[in-house]
PDB file of C-alpha atoms in Angstrom:
ATOM      1  CA  UNK K   1      -3.441  -7.557   9.029  1.00 50.00           C
ATOM      2  CA  UNK K   2      -2.921  -3.591   9.519  1.00 60.00           C
ATOM      3  CA  UNK K   3      -4.533  -2.594   6.184  1.00 62.00           C
ATOM      4  CA  UNK K   4      -8.230  -4.392   7.301  1.00 67.00           C
ATOM      5  CA  UNK K   5     -10.874  -2.305   6.287  1.00 73.00           C
ATOM      6  CA  UNK K   6     -14.289  -4.065   6.976  1.00 80.00           C
ATOM      7  CA  UNK K   7     -16.653  -1.553   4.931  1.00 81.00           C
ATOM      8  CA  UNK K   8     -14.473  -2.073   1.835  1.00 76.00           C
ATOM      9  CA  UNK K   9     -14.368  -5.780   2.552  1.00 78.00           C
ATOM     10  CA  UNK K  10     -18.283  -5.783   2.892  1.00 86.00           C
ATOM     11  CA  UNK K  11     -18.703  -3.864  -0.279  1.00 83.00           C
ATOM     12  CA  UNK K  12     -16.539  -6.036  -2.164  1.00 82.00           C
ATOM     13  CA  UNK K  13     -17.993  -9.360  -0.909  1.00 85.00           C
ATOM     14  CA  UNK K  14     -21.432  -8.032  -1.647  1.00 89.00           C
ATOM     15  CA  UNK K  15     -20.775  -7.164  -5.450  1.00 86.00           C
ATOM     16  CA  UNK K  16     -18.953 -10.408  -5.716  1.00 87.00           C
ATOM     17  CA  UNK K  17     -22.077 -12.117  -4.391  1.00 88.00           C
ATOM     18  CA  UNK K  18     -24.342  -9.780  -6.566  1.00 90.00           C
ATOM     19  CA  UNK K  19     -22.299 -10.922  -9.873  1.00 87.00           C
ATOM     20  CA  UNK K  20     -22.528 -14.521  -8.965  1.00 87.00           C
ATOM     21  CA  UNK K  21     -26.442 -14.195  -8.463  1.00 89.00           C
ATOM     22  CA  UNK K  22     -26.923 -12.211 -11.577  1.00 89.00           C
ATOM     23  CA  UNK K  23     -24.812 -14.844 -13.573  1.00 87.00           C
ATOM     24  CA  UNK K  24     -26.552 -17.904 -12.032  1.00 88.00           C
ATOM     25  CA  UNK K  25     -29.987 -16.287 -12.412  1.00 90.00           C
ATOM     26  CA  UNK K  26     -29.511 -14.784 -15.720  1.00 89.00           C
ATOM     27  CA  UNK K  27     -27.547 -17.631 -17.549  1.00 86.00           C
ATOM     28  CA  UNK K  28     -27.762 -20.474 -15.234  1.00 87.00           C
ATOM     29  CA  UNK K  29     -24.222 -20.812 -14.379  1.00 86.00           C
ATOM     30  CA  UNK K  30     -22.176 -21.217 -11.487  1.00 84.00           C
ATOM     31  CA  UNK K  31     -19.480 -18.120 -11.351  1.00 85.00           C
ATOM     32  CA  UNK K  32     -16.614 -20.578 -10.678  1.00 84.00           C
ATOM     33  CA  UNK K  33     -13.796 -18.889 -11.982  1.00 85.00           C
ATOM     34  CA  UNK K  34     -11.304 -21.883 -13.025  1.00 83.00           C
ATOM     35  CA  UNK K  35     -14.187 -23.428 -14.631  1.00 83.00           C
ATOM     36  CA  UNK K  36     -15.295 -20.418 -16.933  1.00 85.00           C
ATOM     37  CA  UNK K  37     -11.677 -20.103 -17.912  1.00 83.00           C
ATOM     38  CA  UNK K  38     -10.790 -23.612 -18.085  1.00 81.00           C
ATOM     39  CA  UNK K  39     -13.661 -24.326 -20.584  1.00 83.00           C
ATOM     40  CA  UNK K  40     -12.523 -21.566 -23.181  1.00 84.00           C
ATOM     41  CA  UNK K  41     -10.475 -24.244 -24.705  1.00 78.00           C
ATOM     42  CA  UNK K  42     -11.204 -26.091 -26.766  1.00 78.00           C
ATOM     43  CA  UNK K  43     -13.602 -23.547 -28.003  1.00 74.00           C
ATOM     44  CA  UNK K  44     -17.331 -24.621 -27.897  1.00 71.00           C
ATOM     45  CA  UNK K  45     -20.595 -22.994 -28.381  1.00 73.00           C
ATOM     46  CA  UNK K  46     -20.612 -21.286 -24.928  1.00 81.00           C
ATOM     47  CA  UNK K  47     -17.338 -19.223 -25.086  1.00 86.00           C
ATOM     48  CA  UNK K  48     -19.011 -15.874 -25.802  1.00 88.00           C
ATOM     49  CA  UNK K  49     -20.790 -15.578 -22.212  1.00 88.00           C
ATOM     50  CA  UNK K  50     -17.244 -16.792 -20.755  1.00 89.00           C
ATOM     51  CA  UNK K  51     -15.413 -14.209 -22.537  1.00 91.00           C
ATOM     52  CA  UNK K  52     -17.742 -11.412 -21.732  1.00 90.00           C
ATOM     53  CA  UNK K  53     -17.745 -12.431 -17.918  1.00 88.00           C
ATOM     54  CA  UNK K  54     -14.005 -12.648 -17.963  1.00 89.00           C
ATOM     55  CA  UNK K  55     -13.614  -9.196 -19.749  1.00 93.00           C
ATOM     56  CA  UNK K  56     -16.020  -7.575 -17.263  1.00 90.00           C
ATOM     57  CA  UNK K  57     -14.193  -9.167 -14.313  1.00 86.00           C
ATOM     58  CA  UNK K  58     -10.839  -7.710 -15.572  1.00 89.00           C
ATOM     59  CA  UNK K  59     -12.411  -4.168 -16.447  1.00 92.00           C
ATOM     60  CA  UNK K  60     -14.250  -3.885 -13.251  1.00 87.00           C
ATOM     61  CA  UNK K  61     -10.917  -4.629 -11.247  1.00 83.00           C
ATOM     62  CA  UNK K  62      -8.730  -2.269 -13.400  1.00 85.00           C
ATOM     63  CA  UNK K  63     -11.615   0.720 -13.329  1.00 87.00           C
ATOM     64  CA  UNK K  64     -11.886   0.198  -9.613  1.00 82.00           C
ATOM     65  CA  UNK K  65      -8.203   0.245  -9.131  1.00 78.00           C
ATOM     66  CA  UNK K  66      -8.037   3.410 -11.087  1.00 82.00           C
ATOM     67  CA  UNK K  67     -11.344   5.346  -9.793  1.00 82.00           C
ATOM     68  CA  UNK K  68     -10.577   4.163  -5.954  1.00 77.00           C
ATOM     69  CA  UNK K  69      -6.664   3.569  -5.377  1.00 73.00           C
ATOM     70  CA  UNK K  70      -7.266   4.102  -1.577  1.00 70.00           C
ATOM     71  CA  UNK K  71      -9.410   0.995  -1.745  1.00 67.00           C
ATOM     72  CA  UNK K  72      -6.548  -1.435  -2.895  1.00 62.00           C
ATOM     73  CA  UNK K  73      -4.982  -4.359  -0.974  1.00 57.00           C
ATOM     74  CA  UNK K  74      -2.045  -1.866   0.625  1.00 54.00           C
ATOM     75  CA  UNK K  75      -4.083   1.182   0.944  1.00 54.00           C
ATOM     76  CA  UNK K  76      -2.710   3.947  -1.084  1.00 55.00           C
ATOM     77  CA  UNK K  77       0.529   1.821  -1.602  1.00 60.00           C
ATOM     78  CA  UNK K  78       0.712  -0.411  -4.612  1.00 60.00           C
ATOM     79  CA  UNK K  79       0.234  -4.250  -4.234  1.00 62.00           C
ATOM     80  CA  UNK K  80       3.296  -6.267  -4.907  1.00 70.00           C
ATOM     81  CA  UNK K  81       3.568  -9.746  -5.681  1.00 73.00           C
ATOM     82  CA  UNK K  82       4.400 -12.343  -2.915  1.00 74.00           C
ATOM     83  CA  UNK K  83       7.921 -13.021  -3.030  1.00 76.00           C
ATOM     84  CA  UNK K  84       9.430 -16.320  -2.570  1.00 80.00           C
ATOM     85  CA  UNK K  85      10.747 -16.857   1.209  1.00 76.00           C
ATOM     86  CA  UNK K  86      14.210 -15.548   1.764  1.00 77.00           C
ATOM     87  CA  UNK K  87      16.031 -18.677   2.495  1.00 80.00           C
ATOM     88  CA  UNK K  88      14.666 -20.416  -0.550  1.00 79.00           C
ATOM     89  CA  UNK K  89      16.553 -18.887  -3.514  1.00 84.00           C
ATOM     90  CA  UNK K  90      14.016 -19.369  -6.070  1.00 86.00           C
ATOM     91  CA  UNK K  91      13.702 -16.685  -8.831  1.00 89.00           C
ATOM     92  CA  UNK K  92      10.642 -14.853  -9.093  1.00 86.00           C
ATOM     93  CA  UNK K  93       9.493 -16.059 -12.473  1.00 88.00           C
ATOM     94  CA  UNK K  94       9.958 -19.647 -11.236  1.00 91.00           C
ATOM     95  CA  UNK K  95       7.969 -19.068  -8.266  1.00 86.00           C
ATOM     96  CA  UNK K  96       5.125 -17.728 -10.033  1.00 88.00           C
ATOM     97  CA  UNK K  97       5.063 -20.478 -12.569  1.00 90.00           C
ATOM     98  CA  UNK K  98       5.017 -23.214  -9.779  1.00 89.00           C
ATOM     99  CA  UNK K  99       2.589 -21.363  -7.901  1.00 85.00           C
ATOM    100  CA  UNK K 100       0.263 -20.922 -10.743  1.00 85.00           C
ATOM    101  CA  UNK K 101       0.635 -24.677 -11.780  1.00 88.00           C
ATOM    102  CA  UNK K 102      -0.402 -25.830  -8.346  1.00 87.00           C
ATOM    103  CA  UNK K 103      -3.107 -23.512  -8.241  1.00 84.00           C
ATOM    104  CA  UNK K 104      -4.358 -24.986 -11.406  1.00 83.00           C
ATOM    105  CA  UNK K 105      -3.652 -28.640 -10.402  1.00 86.00           C
ATOM    106  CA  UNK K 106      -5.553 -28.031  -7.188  1.00 83.00           C
ATOM    107  CA  UNK K 107      -8.537 -26.711  -8.886  1.00 83.00           C
ATOM    108  CA  UNK K 108      -8.853 -29.342 -11.166  1.00 82.00           C
ATOM    109  CA  UNK K 109      -8.420 -32.065  -8.510  1.00 84.00           C
ATOM    110  CA  UNK K 110     -10.820 -30.160  -6.241  1.00 80.00           C
ATOM    111  CA  UNK K 111     -13.113 -29.665  -9.108  1.00 83.00           C
ATOM    112  CA  UNK K 112     -13.305 -25.980  -8.772  1.00 82.00           C
ATOM    113  CA  UNK K 113     -12.085 -23.141  -7.065  1.00 83.00           C
ATOM    114  CA  UNK K 114     -12.585 -20.527  -4.096  1.00 80.00           C
ATOM    115  CA  UNK K 115     -15.053 -18.511  -6.096  1.00 80.00           C
ATOM    116  CA  UNK K 116     -17.059 -21.758  -7.170  1.00 84.00           C
ATOM    117  CA  UNK K 117     -17.040 -23.448  -3.831  1.00 88.00           C
ATOM    118  CA  UNK K 118     -16.679 -20.618  -1.620  1.00 87.00           C
ATOM    119  CA  UNK K 119     -19.028 -18.273  -3.071  1.00 87.00           C
ATOM    120  CA  UNK K 120     -21.640 -20.220  -5.017  1.00 87.00           C
ATOM    121  CA  UNK K 121     -21.318 -23.652  -3.589  1.00 88.00           C
ATOM    122  CA  UNK K 122     -21.825 -22.438   0.019  1.00 89.00           C
ATOM    123  CA  UNK K 123     -24.628 -20.456  -1.056  1.00 85.00           C
ATOM    124  CA  UNK K 124     -26.424 -23.721  -2.476  1.00 87.00           C
ATOM    125  CA  UNK K 125     -25.490 -25.332   0.711  1.00 91.00           C
ATOM    126  CA  UNK K 126     -23.546 -27.696  -1.375  1.00 90.00           C
ATOM    127  CA  UNK K 127     -21.743 -30.434   0.936  1.00 94.00           C
ATOM    128  CA  UNK K 128     -18.832 -30.941  -1.438  1.00 91.00           C
ATOM    129  CA  UNK K 129     -18.324 -27.127  -1.270  1.00 90.00           C
ATOM    130  CA  UNK K 130     -18.439 -27.020   2.334  1.00 94.00           C
ATOM    131  CA  UNK K 131     -15.427 -29.879   2.614  1.00 92.00           C
ATOM    132  CA  UNK K 132     -13.569 -27.806  -0.456  1.00 89.00           C
ATOM    133  CA  UNK K 133     -13.303 -24.752   1.248  1.00 90.00           C
ATOM    134  CA  UNK K 134     -12.429 -26.378   4.579  1.00 93.00           C
ATOM    135  CA  UNK K 135      -9.644 -27.847   2.688  1.00 90.00           C
ATOM    136  CA  UNK K 136      -8.608 -24.823   0.726  1.00 86.00           C
ATOM    137  CA  UNK K 137      -8.600 -22.831   4.401  1.00 89.00           C
ATOM    138  CA  UNK K 138      -6.548 -25.487   5.930  1.00 94.00           C
ATOM    139  CA  UNK K 139      -4.052 -25.616   3.331  1.00 87.00           C
ATOM    140  CA  UNK K 140      -3.740 -21.979   3.231  1.00 86.00           C
ATOM    141  CA  UNK K 141      -3.134 -21.802   6.959  1.00 91.00           C
ATOM    142  CA  UNK K 142      -0.380 -24.411   6.683  1.00 93.00           C
ATOM    143  CA  UNK K 143       1.146 -22.599   3.517  1.00 85.00           C
ATOM    144  CA  UNK K 144       1.423 -19.476   5.600  1.00 85.00           C
ATOM    145  CA  UNK K 145       2.733 -21.085   8.724  1.00 89.00           C
ATOM    146  CA  UNK K 146       5.386 -22.991   6.542  1.00 85.00           C
ATOM    147  CA  UNK K 147       6.373 -20.094   4.389  1.00 77.00           C
ATOM    148  CA  UNK K 148       5.814 -17.076   6.686  1.00 74.00           C
ATOM    149  CA  UNK K 149       4.227 -15.045   3.780  1.00 68.00           C
ATOM    150  CA  UNK K 150       1.328 -13.026   4.762  1.00 65.00           C
TER     151      UNK K 150
END
């Protein structure tokens, strides 16, 4: 936690909240990234706004990383992927595949992800989202405790 910066965290949270509010007020949709991405295929009639939202999300992250490199997760140091725990001897590609699949399965079981439940659901005072976020945080704490990855 030596790189914690409350100002940039508050700015990022504000921008995420603003983007979520604009999508909700302008399109009547919740900014749950797993739902937006997961409903791209099979292609339906509501694909265009999803593609625009995801493209803007990636473009904004890329642009902010280029324009303000000092605001990154590691300060001026480039961010790196979390490697498997030292004693586990799992190759990095397999580690990433398993992590991605577990994340996808979790979002399907939880009927949403941290952006849908944590940002939009809690803002709407959804009981289901409060429960989901409590489970997300509990599992994250357990995972960090068991793996030692911070």
